[in-house]
Short mmCIF file of C-alpha atoms and ligand atoms in Angstrom, two decimals:
data_model
loop_
_atom_site.label_atom_id
_atom_site.label_comp_id
_atom_site.label_asym_id
_atom_site.label_seq_id
_atom_site.Cartn_x
_atom_site.Cartn_y
_atom_site.Cartn_z
CA MET J 1101 -138.39 124.38 91.53
CA ARG J 1102 -139.91 127.36 93.34
CA LYS J 1103 -140.47 130.46 91.20
CA SER J 1104 -138.61 132.62 93.71
CA ILE J 1105 -135.44 130.50 93.26
CA LEU J 1106 -135.74 130.59 89.47
CA HIS J 1107 -136.11 134.34 89.66
CA LYS J 1108 -132.90 134.65 91.72
CA LEU J 1109 -131.05 132.39 89.26
CA GLN J 1110 -132.22 134.61 86.40
CA GLU J 1111 -130.89 137.63 88.26
CA ILE J 1112 -127.49 135.95 88.59
CA SER J 1113 -127.01 134.57 85.04
CA GLY J 1114 -129.72 136.26 82.93
CA SER J 1115 -133.07 134.68 82.03
CA LYS J 1116 -131.70 133.49 78.67
CA TYR J 1117 -129.37 131.14 80.53
CA VAL J 1118 -131.87 129.59 82.94
CA LEU J 1119 -133.62 126.67 81.22
CA THR J 1120 -136.74 124.86 82.43
CA ALA J 1121 -138.40 123.62 79.21
CA PRO J 1122 -139.14 119.86 79.39
CA GLU J 1123 -137.01 119.20 76.28
CA ASP J 1124 -134.03 120.92 77.96
CA LEU J 1125 -134.52 119.03 81.21
CA VAL J 1126 -134.48 115.71 79.32
CA CYS J 1127 -131.29 116.67 77.43
CA TYR J 1128 -129.48 117.37 80.71
CA GLY J 1129 -130.67 114.19 82.40
CA TYR J 1130 -128.17 111.70 81.02
CA ASP J 1131 -124.51 111.19 80.11
CA ALA J 1132 -122.78 108.38 78.20
CA GLN J 1133 -123.74 105.93 80.94
CA HIS J 1134 -127.23 104.39 80.83
CA VAL J 1135 -129.07 105.83 83.87
CA GLU J 1136 -131.23 108.97 83.61
CA TYR J 1137 -132.53 111.53 86.14
CA CYS J 1138 -134.06 114.86 85.11
CA PRO J 1139 -133.00 118.12 86.75
CA GLU J 1140 -135.58 120.73 87.77
CA ALA J 1141 -133.67 123.53 86.04
CA ILE J 1142 -130.40 124.26 84.26
CA VAL J 1143 -128.20 127.33 84.59
CA ARG J 1144 -125.57 128.02 81.94
CA ALA J 1145 -123.08 130.04 83.99
CA GLY J 1146 -120.88 132.65 82.30
CA SER J 1147 -118.32 133.55 84.98
CA ALA J 1148 -116.68 132.54 88.26
CA GLU J 1149 -118.74 135.22 90.04
CA GLU J 1150 -121.95 133.64 88.76
CA VAL J 1151 -120.82 130.16 89.83
CA CYS J 1152 -120.06 131.41 93.37
CA ALA J 1153 -123.42 133.23 93.58
CA ILE J 1154 -125.33 130.14 92.36
CA LEU J 1155 -123.68 127.94 94.99
CA ARG J 1156 -124.35 130.47 97.76
CA LEU J 1157 -128.01 130.56 96.72
CA ALA J 1158 -128.11 126.75 96.60
CA ASN J 1159 -126.81 126.61 100.20
CA GLU J 1160 -129.42 129.11 101.38
CA GLU J 1161 -132.23 127.21 99.65
CA GLY J 1162 -131.03 123.64 100.16
CA LEU J 1163 -130.83 123.12 96.41
CA HIS J 1164 -128.74 120.30 94.93
CA VAL J 1165 -126.29 121.33 92.20
CA THR J 1166 -124.69 119.02 89.62
CA PRO J 1167 -121.86 120.52 87.52
CA ARG J 1168 -121.80 119.49 83.87
CA GLY J 1169 -119.29 119.79 81.05
CA ALA J 1170 -120.16 117.96 77.83
CA GLY J 1171 -121.97 115.02 79.46
CA THR J 1172 -119.66 112.37 77.97
CA GLY J 1173 -118.93 110.85 81.39
CA LEU J 1174 -119.22 107.09 81.74
CA SER J 1175 -120.12 106.80 85.44
CA GLY J 1176 -123.15 109.10 85.69
CA GLY J 1177 -121.12 111.97 87.21
CA SER J 1178 -123.02 114.80 85.51
CA VAL J 1179 -126.43 113.17 85.86
CA PRO J 1180 -128.50 114.96 88.56
CA ALA J 1181 -129.18 111.91 90.72
CA ALA J 1182 -130.95 114.02 93.35
CA GLY J 1183 -132.75 116.35 90.92
CA GLY J 1184 -132.20 120.07 91.60
CA LEU J 1185 -130.05 122.21 89.37
CA VAL J 1186 -127.61 121.30 86.62
CA LEU J 1187 -124.80 123.87 86.41
CA ASP J 1188 -123.62 123.84 82.80
CA LEU J 1189 -120.05 125.19 82.38
CA GLY J 1190 -120.06 124.91 78.57
CA ARG J 1191 -120.39 128.66 77.99
CA MET J 1192 -117.10 129.30 79.77
CA ASN J 1193 -115.02 128.11 76.82
CA ARG J 1194 -112.18 130.58 76.29
CA ILE J 1195 -108.54 129.55 75.90
CA ILE J 1196 -107.16 132.39 78.04
CA GLU J 1197 -103.42 132.04 77.43
CA ILE J 1198 -100.82 129.74 75.86
CA ASP J 1199 -97.55 130.64 77.58
CA GLN J 1200 -94.78 129.24 75.36
CA SER J 1201 -91.91 130.28 77.63
CA ASN J 1202 -93.34 128.53 80.69
CA LEU J 1203 -95.01 125.71 78.71
CA LEU J 1204 -98.42 126.42 80.26
CA ALA J 1205 -101.98 126.86 79.00
CA THR J 1206 -104.74 128.56 80.98
CA VAL J 1207 -108.34 127.89 79.99
CA GLU J 1208 -111.92 128.14 81.14
CA PRO J 1209 -113.46 124.79 82.08
CA GLY J 1210 -115.80 124.50 79.09
CA VAL J 1211 -113.00 124.38 76.49
CA ILE J 1212 -113.26 121.19 74.41
CA THR J 1213 -110.17 119.01 74.96
CA ALA J 1214 -109.38 118.77 71.21
CA ASP J 1215 -109.57 122.56 70.85
CA LEU J 1216 -106.78 123.01 73.39
CA ALA J 1217 -104.77 120.17 71.80
CA SER J 1218 -105.02 121.80 68.33
CA ALA J 1219 -104.28 125.31 69.63
CA VAL J 1220 -101.07 124.23 71.34
CA GLU J 1221 -100.06 121.96 68.44
CA ALA J 1222 -100.23 125.01 66.16
CA VAL J 1223 -97.31 126.49 68.14
CA GLY J 1224 -95.31 123.25 68.30
CA LEU J 1225 -96.52 122.11 71.73
CA MET J 1226 -98.49 119.15 73.01
CA TYR J 1227 -101.28 118.70 75.55
CA PRO J 1228 -100.99 114.92 75.97
CA PRO J 1229 -104.20 113.69 77.71
CA ASP J 1230 -106.40 112.48 74.83
CA PRO J 1231 -109.52 110.66 75.99
CA GLY J 1232 -111.42 108.79 73.27
CA SER J 1233 -114.04 111.55 73.65
CA ILE J 1234 -111.46 114.29 72.91
CA LYS J 1235 -113.59 116.00 70.24
CA VAL J 1236 -116.51 116.48 72.67
CA SER J 1237 -115.38 116.33 76.31
CA THR J 1238 -114.46 119.51 78.22
CA LEU J 1239 -111.30 120.17 80.19
CA GLY J 1240 -113.41 120.82 83.32
CA GLY J 1241 -114.91 117.35 82.96
CA ASN J 1242 -111.44 115.89 82.28
CA VAL J 1243 -110.04 117.39 85.50
CA ALA J 1244 -113.11 116.33 87.51
CA GLU J 1245 -112.69 112.74 86.27
CA ASN J 1246 -108.89 112.78 86.07
CA ALA J 1247 -109.39 111.55 82.53
CA GLY J 1248 -106.85 109.28 80.89
CA GLY J 1249 -106.63 108.58 77.22
CA LEU J 1250 -104.83 106.70 74.51
CA ARG J 1251 -101.45 108.25 75.32
CA ALA J 1252 -101.58 107.66 79.09
CA ILE J 1253 -99.11 104.76 78.94
CA LYS J 1254 -96.25 107.13 78.11
CA TYR J 1255 -97.56 110.58 79.01
CA GLY J 1256 -99.81 109.95 82.01
CA VAL J 1257 -103.29 111.27 82.80
CA THR J 1258 -104.88 114.69 83.43
CA ALA J 1259 -103.48 114.81 86.99
CA ASP J 1260 -99.98 114.81 85.49
CA TYR J 1261 -100.71 118.09 83.64
CA ILE J 1262 -103.01 120.14 85.88
CA LYS J 1263 -101.01 122.81 87.71
CA ALA J 1264 -103.56 125.29 89.09
CA ILE J 1265 -107.31 125.51 89.59
CA GLU J 1266 -109.62 128.42 90.33
CA GLY J 1267 -113.21 127.82 91.25
CA ALA J 1268 -115.97 127.85 93.82
CA THR J 1269 -116.25 125.72 96.94
CA PRO J 1270 -119.57 123.93 97.50
CA THR J 1271 -120.57 126.79 99.83
CA GLY J 1272 -119.86 129.40 97.14
CA GLU J 1273 -116.47 130.82 98.19
CA PHE J 1274 -113.99 131.63 95.43
CA PHE J 1275 -110.60 129.85 95.74
CA LYS J 1276 -107.28 129.56 93.89
CA ALA J 1277 -105.27 126.35 94.33
CA GLY J 1278 -101.88 125.25 93.02
CA ALA J 1279 -99.09 127.23 91.41
CA VAL J 1280 -97.81 127.83 87.90
CA THR J 1281 -94.17 127.38 88.95
CA MET J 1282 -92.29 124.18 88.11
CA LYS J 1283 -92.41 123.23 91.79
CA SER J 1284 -94.50 124.21 94.81
CA VAL J 1285 -95.02 122.61 98.19
CA ALA J 1286 -97.05 125.44 99.72
CA GLY J 1287 -99.51 123.59 101.94
CA TYR J 1288 -101.78 120.67 101.09
CA ASP J 1289 -101.85 119.64 97.43
CA LEU J 1290 -105.42 120.77 96.82
CA VAL J 1291 -105.06 120.58 93.04
CA HIS J 1292 -104.58 116.83 93.19
CA LEU J 1293 -107.37 116.43 95.73
CA LEU J 1294 -109.75 118.25 93.39
CA CYS J 1295 -108.51 116.45 90.27
CA GLY J 1296 -110.70 113.34 90.15
CA SER J 1297 -113.22 114.70 92.69
CA GLU J 1298 -116.06 114.08 90.20
CA GLY J 1299 -117.80 117.42 90.73
CA THR J 1300 -118.36 116.73 94.44
CA LEU J 1301 -115.81 119.05 96.11
CA ALA J 1302 -115.65 122.18 93.92
CA VAL J 1303 -116.75 123.75 90.64
CA PHE J 1304 -113.78 124.72 88.48
CA THR J 1305 -113.83 128.05 86.67
CA LYS J 1306 -110.20 128.37 85.47
CA LEU J 1307 -107.56 125.68 84.83
CA THR J 1308 -103.84 125.90 84.12
CA PHE J 1309 -102.12 122.94 82.46
CA LYS J 1310 -98.52 121.99 81.80
CA LEU J 1311 -97.56 121.45 78.13
CA LEU J 1312 -94.78 119.50 76.43
CA PRO J 1313 -92.83 120.04 73.20
CA LEU J 1314 -94.44 118.18 70.29
CA PRO J 1315 -92.55 114.98 69.40
CA LYS J 1316 -90.65 115.17 66.10
CA ALA J 1317 -91.87 111.87 64.64
CA ARG J 1318 -94.51 109.18 65.11
CA ARG J 1319 -95.08 105.72 63.73
CA SER J 1320 -98.26 103.63 64.08
CA MET J 1321 -98.77 99.93 63.56
CA VAL J 1322 -101.32 97.18 63.98
CA GLY J 1323 -100.61 93.60 65.04
CA LEU J 1324 -103.21 90.93 64.30
CA PHE J 1325 -103.46 87.96 66.67
CA PRO J 1326 -105.43 84.71 66.46
CA GLN J 1327 -106.44 85.01 70.14
CA LEU J 1328 -107.13 87.87 72.55
CA THR J 1329 -104.93 86.37 75.28
CA GLN J 1330 -101.95 86.27 72.87
CA ALA J 1331 -102.38 89.99 72.18
CA ALA J 1332 -102.64 90.68 75.91
CA GLU J 1333 -99.45 88.69 76.67
CA THR J 1334 -97.58 90.67 73.98
CA VAL J 1335 -98.26 93.94 75.82
CA SER J 1336 -95.98 92.99 78.73
CA ALA J 1337 -93.37 91.64 76.32
CA ILE J 1338 -93.18 95.00 74.50
CA ILE J 1339 -92.79 96.97 77.74
CA SER J 1340 -90.27 94.47 79.17
CA ALA J 1341 -88.13 94.97 76.06
CA GLY J 1342 -87.66 98.63 77.05
CA ILE J 1343 -90.06 100.14 74.52
CA MET J 1344 -92.42 102.80 75.89
CA PRO J 1345 -95.09 103.29 73.22
CA ALA J 1346 -97.07 106.56 73.18
CA THR J 1347 -100.16 104.41 72.71
CA LEU J 1348 -100.82 100.69 73.06
CA GLU J 1349 -104.47 99.74 72.58
CA ILE J 1350 -106.31 96.44 72.19
CA MET J 1351 -109.51 95.42 70.39
CA ASP J 1352 -111.12 91.96 70.53
CA ASN J 1353 -112.88 90.21 67.66
CA VAL J 1354 -116.36 91.40 68.69
CA THR J 1355 -115.13 95.01 68.63
CA ILE J 1356 -113.19 94.61 65.35
CA ARG J 1357 -116.26 93.17 63.58
CA THR J 1358 -118.58 95.80 64.99
CA VAL J 1359 -116.30 98.71 64.08
CA GLU J 1360 -115.90 97.30 60.56
CA GLU J 1361 -119.68 97.01 60.12
CA PHE J 1362 -120.01 100.64 61.26
CA LYS J 1363 -117.05 102.27 59.50
CA LYS J 1364 -116.21 99.97 56.55
CA ILE J 1365 -112.49 100.75 56.71
CA GLY J 1366 -111.20 97.29 55.85
CA LEU J 1367 -110.49 95.88 59.31
CA PRO J 1368 -109.53 92.17 59.48
CA ILE J 1369 -112.81 90.72 60.78
CA ASP J 1370 -111.32 87.23 61.22
CA ALA J 1371 -108.58 88.37 63.62
CA GLY J 1372 -109.05 87.24 67.22
CA ALA J 1373 -107.62 90.54 68.43
CA MET J 1374 -105.63 93.58 67.33
CA LEU J 1375 -102.94 95.54 69.11
CA LEU J 1376 -102.72 99.15 67.93
CA LEU J 1377 -99.40 100.76 68.77
CA GLU J 1378 -97.77 104.14 68.20
CA VAL J 1379 -94.26 105.18 69.10
CA ASP J 1380 -93.14 108.80 69.05
CA GLY J 1381 -89.97 110.81 69.68
CA ALA J 1382 -86.86 111.56 67.63
CA SER J 1383 -87.03 110.20 64.06
CA ALA J 1384 -84.27 107.57 64.33
CA GLN J 1385 -85.52 106.30 67.68
CA VAL J 1386 -89.08 105.97 66.33
CA VAL J 1387 -87.94 103.79 63.41
CA GLU J 1388 -85.85 101.59 65.71
CA GLU J 1389 -88.63 101.16 68.31
CA ALA J 1390 -91.28 100.47 65.66
CA ASP J 1391 -89.14 97.72 64.10
CA LYS J 1392 -88.42 96.20 67.49
CA ALA J 1393 -92.12 96.26 68.49
CA ALA J 1394 -93.06 94.63 65.17
CA ARG J 1395 -90.51 91.83 65.77
CA ILE J 1396 -91.87 91.24 69.29
CA MET J 1397 -95.42 91.01 67.98
CA THR J 1398 -94.36 88.49 65.33
CA SER J 1399 -92.47 86.37 67.87
CA HIS J 1400 -95.60 86.41 70.08
CA ASN J 1401 -97.87 84.80 67.49
CA ALA J 1402 -99.02 87.86 65.54
CA SER J 1403 -100.26 86.52 62.20
CA GLU J 1404 -99.55 89.88 60.57
CA VAL J 1405 -98.04 93.26 61.50
CA GLN J 1406 -98.99 96.30 59.40
CA ILE J 1407 -96.95 99.49 59.82
CA ALA J 1408 -98.75 102.67 58.67
CA SER J 1409 -96.65 104.39 56.04
CA THR J 1410 -98.89 107.40 55.30
CA HIS J 1411 -100.93 109.87 57.38
CA GLU J 1412 -104.11 108.33 55.92
CA GLU J 1413 -103.10 104.84 57.10
CA ARG J 1414 -102.26 106.22 60.56
CA ASP J 1415 -105.61 108.03 60.76
CA LYS J 1416 -107.40 104.81 59.80
CA VAL J 1417 -105.73 102.94 62.68
CA TRP J 1418 -106.85 105.50 65.25
CA GLU J 1419 -110.28 106.05 63.74
CA ALA J 1420 -110.89 102.34 64.23
CA ARG J 1421 -110.00 102.56 67.90
CA ARG J 1422 -111.84 105.81 68.62
CA SER J 1423 -115.01 104.41 67.00
CA ALA J 1424 -115.09 101.34 69.25
CA LEU J 1425 -117.68 102.51 71.79
CA ALA J 1426 -119.89 104.25 69.23
CA ALA J 1427 -119.84 101.11 67.06
CA LEU J 1428 -120.61 98.72 69.94
CA ALA J 1429 -123.40 101.01 71.18
CA ARG J 1430 -125.26 100.54 67.88
CA VAL J 1431 -125.58 96.78 68.22
CA ARG J 1432 -128.15 96.51 71.05
CA PRO J 1433 -130.33 99.12 72.80
CA THR J 1434 -128.03 99.29 75.87
CA ALA J 1435 -124.23 99.22 76.02
CA ILE J 1436 -122.72 99.05 79.51
CA LEU J 1437 -119.03 99.87 79.47
CA GLU J 1438 -116.78 99.19 82.45
CA ASP J 1439 -113.22 100.26 83.08
CA ALA J 1440 -111.72 97.67 85.36
CA THR J 1441 -107.96 98.07 85.38
CA VAL J 1442 -105.26 95.59 86.41
CA PRO J 1443 -101.48 95.66 86.67
CA ARG J 1444 -100.19 95.35 83.11
CA ASN J 1445 -98.72 91.88 83.66
CA GLN J 1446 -102.19 90.59 84.70
CA LEU J 1447 -103.85 91.70 81.46
CA ALA J 1448 -103.97 88.23 79.88
CA ASP J 1449 -105.59 86.77 83.02
CA MET J 1450 -108.13 89.60 83.05
CA VAL J 1451 -109.20 89.07 79.43
CA SER J 1452 -109.54 85.32 80.13
CA GLU J 1453 -111.77 86.17 83.11
CA ILE J 1454 -113.93 88.47 80.98
CA ASN J 1455 -114.37 85.73 78.36
CA ARG J 1456 -115.24 83.21 81.07
CA ILE J 1457 -117.82 85.58 82.59
CA ALA J 1458 -119.37 86.35 79.16
CA ASN J 1459 -119.81 82.59 78.54
CA LYS J 1460 -121.10 81.89 82.05
CA TYR J 1461 -123.89 84.49 81.75
CA SER J 1462 -124.49 84.03 77.99
CA LEU J 1463 -123.73 87.68 77.27
CA THR J 1464 -122.05 89.44 74.36
CA ILE J 1465 -119.11 91.47 75.65
CA GLY J 1466 -116.92 93.50 73.30
CA THR J 1467 -113.55 94.20 74.94
CA PHE J 1468 -111.23 97.00 73.92
CA GLY J 1469 -109.14 99.52 75.82
CA HIS J 1470 -105.87 100.98 76.88
CA ALA J 1471 -103.94 97.69 77.04
CA GLY J 1472 -100.68 99.42 77.85
CA ASP J 1473 -102.27 100.78 81.03
CA GLY J 1474 -103.90 97.44 81.94
CA ASN J 1475 -107.15 99.38 81.46
CA LEU J 1476 -109.82 97.32 79.67
CA HIS J 1477 -113.29 98.46 78.63
CA PRO J 1478 -115.40 95.28 78.57
CA THR J 1479 -118.66 96.53 77.01
CA ILE J 1480 -121.76 94.47 77.66
CA LEU J 1481 -124.27 94.65 74.82
CA THR J 1482 -127.75 94.27 76.27
CA ASP J 1483 -131.24 95.76 76.57
CA GLN J 1484 -132.15 97.35 79.89
CA ARG J 1485 -135.86 96.65 79.25
CA ASP J 1486 -135.13 92.89 79.47
CA LYS J 1487 -135.23 92.26 83.23
CA GLU J 1488 -134.02 88.65 83.04
CA GLU J 1489 -131.01 89.59 80.91
CA MET J 1490 -130.25 92.62 83.11
CA ALA J 1491 -130.12 90.33 86.17
CA ARG J 1492 -127.40 88.34 84.39
CA VAL J 1493 -125.64 91.57 83.40
CA GLU J 1494 -125.55 92.75 87.04
CA LYS J 1495 -123.99 89.44 88.12
CA ALA J 1496 -121.45 89.63 85.30
CA ILE J 1497 -120.46 93.19 86.31
CA ASP J 1498 -119.98 92.08 89.93
CA GLU J 1499 -117.72 89.25 88.77
CA ILE J 1500 -115.72 91.51 86.44
CA PHE J 1501 -114.98 93.93 89.28
CA ASN J 1502 -114.20 91.10 91.69
CA ALA J 1503 -111.80 89.60 89.16
CA ALA J 1504 -110.04 92.96 88.71
CA LEU J 1505 -109.64 93.37 92.48
CA GLN J 1506 -108.41 89.77 92.88
CA LEU J 1507 -105.75 90.50 90.27
CA GLY J 1508 -104.56 93.54 92.25
CA GLY J 1509 -106.46 96.06 90.14
CA THR J 1510 -108.98 98.85 90.55
CA VAL J 1511 -112.71 99.21 89.78
CA SER J 1512 -112.07 102.39 87.80
CA GLY J 1513 -108.98 103.24 85.80
CA GLU J 1514 -110.31 106.51 84.40
CA HIS J 1515 -114.11 106.87 84.30
CA GLY J 1516 -114.65 107.55 88.00
CA ILE J 1517 -117.07 106.12 90.54
CA GLY J 1518 -120.12 108.36 89.95
CA PHE J 1519 -123.17 106.41 90.98
CA ALA J 1520 -122.38 103.56 88.63
CA LYS J 1521 -119.63 102.09 90.81
CA SER J 1522 -120.26 103.48 94.29
CA ARG J 1523 -121.19 100.09 95.69
CA TYR J 1524 -117.78 98.68 94.75
CA LEU J 1525 -115.66 101.51 96.18
CA ALA J 1526 -115.50 100.25 99.77
CA CYS J 1527 -114.30 96.81 98.55
CA GLU J 1528 -111.33 98.47 96.92
CA VAL J 1529 -110.27 101.26 99.28
CA GLY J 1530 -111.40 99.84 102.65
CA PRO J 1531 -113.07 101.60 105.60
CA GLY J 1532 -110.09 103.79 106.57
CA ALA J 1533 -109.69 105.57 103.25
CA LEU J 1534 -113.45 105.71 102.69
CA GLY J 1535 -113.84 107.41 106.08
CA MET J 1536 -111.22 110.02 105.13
CA MET J 1537 -113.03 110.68 101.87
CA ARG J 1538 -116.35 111.18 103.70
CA THR J 1539 -114.71 113.55 106.20
CA ILE J 1540 -113.28 115.69 103.40
CA LYS J 1541 -116.64 115.78 101.62
CA SER J 1542 -118.64 116.79 104.70
CA ALA J 1543 -116.05 119.40 105.76
CA LEU J 1544 -116.19 121.15 102.38
CA ASP J 1545 -119.87 120.59 101.69
CA PRO J 1546 -121.66 120.44 105.08
CA LYS J 1547 -125.13 120.61 103.53
CA GLY J 1548 -124.39 118.00 100.83
CA ILE J 1549 -125.29 120.49 98.07
CA LEU J 1550 -122.74 119.58 95.41
CA ASN J 1551 -123.41 116.53 93.24
CA PRO J 1552 -125.07 114.31 95.88
CA GLY J 1553 -125.45 110.62 95.15
CA LYS J 1554 -121.96 110.31 93.66
CA ILE J 1555 -118.99 108.31 94.98
CA PHE J 1556 -120.69 107.41 98.30
CA THR J 1557 -123.58 104.93 98.42
CA ASP J 1558 -125.57 106.34 101.34
CA GLN J 1559 -126.00 109.84 100.01
CA THR J 1560 -128.36 109.24 97.14
CA THR J 1561 -131.74 110.65 96.18
C1 FAD I 2372 -116.77 107.64 73.22
C2 FAD I 2372 -116.19 107.96 74.58
C3 FAD I 2372 -114.85 107.74 74.79
C4 FAD I 2372 -114.28 108.03 76.05
N1 FAD I 2372 -112.96 107.80 76.21
C5 FAD I 2372 -112.38 108.10 77.40
C6 FAD I 2372 -111.00 107.86 77.60
O1 FAD I 2372 -110.28 107.39 76.71
N2 FAD I 2372 -110.47 108.17 78.82
C7 FAD I 2372 -111.24 108.71 79.82
O2 FAD I 2372 -110.72 108.98 80.91
N3 FAD I 2372 -112.56 108.93 79.66
C8 FAD I 2372 -113.15 108.65 78.48
N4 FAD I 2372 -114.49 108.87 78.30
C9 FAD I 2372 -115.28 109.40 79.43
C10 FAD I 2372 -115.47 110.94 79.43
O3 FAD I 2372 -115.33 111.49 78.15
C11 FAD I 2372 -114.52 111.62 80.42
O4 FAD I 2372 -114.83 111.23 81.75
C12 FAD I 2372 -114.51 113.14 80.35
O5 FAD I 2372 -113.52 113.63 81.21
C13 FAD I 2372 -115.84 113.78 80.73
O6 FAD I 2372 -115.83 115.13 80.32
P1 FAD I 2372 -117.19 115.94 80.13
O7 FAD I 2372 -116.87 117.33 79.79
O8 FAD I 2372 -118.09 115.23 79.20
O9 FAD I 2372 -117.77 115.88 81.61
P2 FAD I 2372 -119.21 115.49 82.14
O10 FAD I 2372 -119.57 114.12 81.70
O11 FAD I 2372 -120.16 116.58 81.82
O12 FAD I 2372 -118.93 115.49 83.69
C14 FAD I 2372 -118.06 114.54 84.27
C15 FAD I 2372 -117.87 114.89 85.75
O13 FAD I 2372 -117.19 116.12 85.85
C16 FAD I 2372 -117.92 117.04 86.66
N5 FAD I 2372 -117.64 118.36 86.09
C17 FAD I 2372 -117.77 118.76 84.81
N6 FAD I 2372 -117.34 120.02 84.67
C18 FAD I 2372 -116.94 120.43 85.90
C19 FAD I 2372 -116.40 121.65 86.41
N7 FAD I 2372 -116.16 122.71 85.63
N8 FAD I 2372 -116.12 121.73 87.73
C20 FAD I 2372 -116.30 120.65 88.54
N9 FAD I 2372 -116.81 119.48 88.11
C21 FAD I 2372 -117.12 119.38 86.80
C22 FAD I 2372 -119.35 116.57 86.57
O14 FAD I 2372 -120.10 116.95 87.71
C23 FAD I 2372 -119.16 115.07 86.51
O15 FAD I 2372 -119.02 114.55 87.80
C24 FAD I 2372 -115.09 108.57 77.08
C25 FAD I 2372 -116.44 108.81 76.86
C26 FAD I 2372 -116.99 108.51 75.62
C27 FAD I 2372 -118.45 108.78 75.40
#
């Protein structure tokens, strides 16, 4: 990057916050996906004014800018595919206000998701979106990816909680979108256009979220099944019986064994699959729903149902699930995780397809995910240095996405398109919607400054 540009960036944010050392560039060149590109520089912005000034400079100089939260994304969203500048929002990490009378929280984008969840829990409230990465991911990244989480089945995703956004347009103008009132229909719903825009339409500098009262009681349980398809079929049976769990997750045998090797928490390594379920709400209702869910699991071939009776037992259940990706990623040098999502009643067919594809291409795939949302994370354990195996992996990924689309699903339930899935987007949304998306992008970002190479295939490096 030219010295004159670096100098201007230092004037905007201070030289301490402009990084160009090779070790910094490498650290900002990857996320939780497996493709890497180094930036030319990093700026750690401290305010909305700085973010606007950086984007105005980028437009003058034709510099590409990639916003970054914690870099836990799983579709390459924060990876600077076209080089240029990484704009790190991590310094902007203040919880500005928790408004108990309006049930709202206002934060800067670099606040860690778990920090907001704990802060509101301390005053008896709940911020429901809880991605598996909750202890690391930022709320800016969550809004940009419209992150889901373990509680999405009952409580929805980030888009269901974001009320208002402040930030900078790709050309560096400050904007405020949305309203903090219960209702607002003042013009286009920009908040829900920006939520899920993967850092391509705006950089967020302030976010206001809706909160809920904390449920009075919770009960967690685990059902063990001889086969993965039996566990998958049970998911629909539970929902059809009128139970709406707060969480309903699935882990296959590969994942159970791998997590047990990693964590040594006494998981049943012989089980074909596990369903992990939590119900929450009023105390009496929780007991009734937990008993009913346990009976349904048993009548759908569960060999055993274990209900957690202490906090420690409950924590063990969720530690097992939250460790799934970290555990699988230890097995081989490369773990490629997908998030194909199907209508809930197609879940059993989707897991059968994944097993068929794993056998066809002789690959090890660990499958876990948000079963209650029909959102599976088949994770292919491989080694990207092995070209022959990677060719089989690519074919398997194509078939997994095709299977999801054939079953009426989507290529991404929650991780976004990034560059990882851009070639599949047109198959799902079709030319009409893709054309609208391109028109919006080029209207807001005429020079293609902000996060190029993401979502659309023809806009890469
Ligand atoms: C172990 C693990 C478990 C996970 N579990 C889940 C899960 O259950 N559900 C789920 O949905 N995801 C999950 N993820 C994926 C990931 O954590 C989410 O996508 C998360 O929202 C990314 O947040 P981040 O702060 O790391 O963002 P980053 O990865 O840094 O960035 C993600 C995208 O957001 C953009 N961005 C970041 N900050 C801003 C900003 N202030 N303004 C504009 N754009 C911005 C970036 O440009 C990029 O496109 C998981 C990841 C891991 C590693």
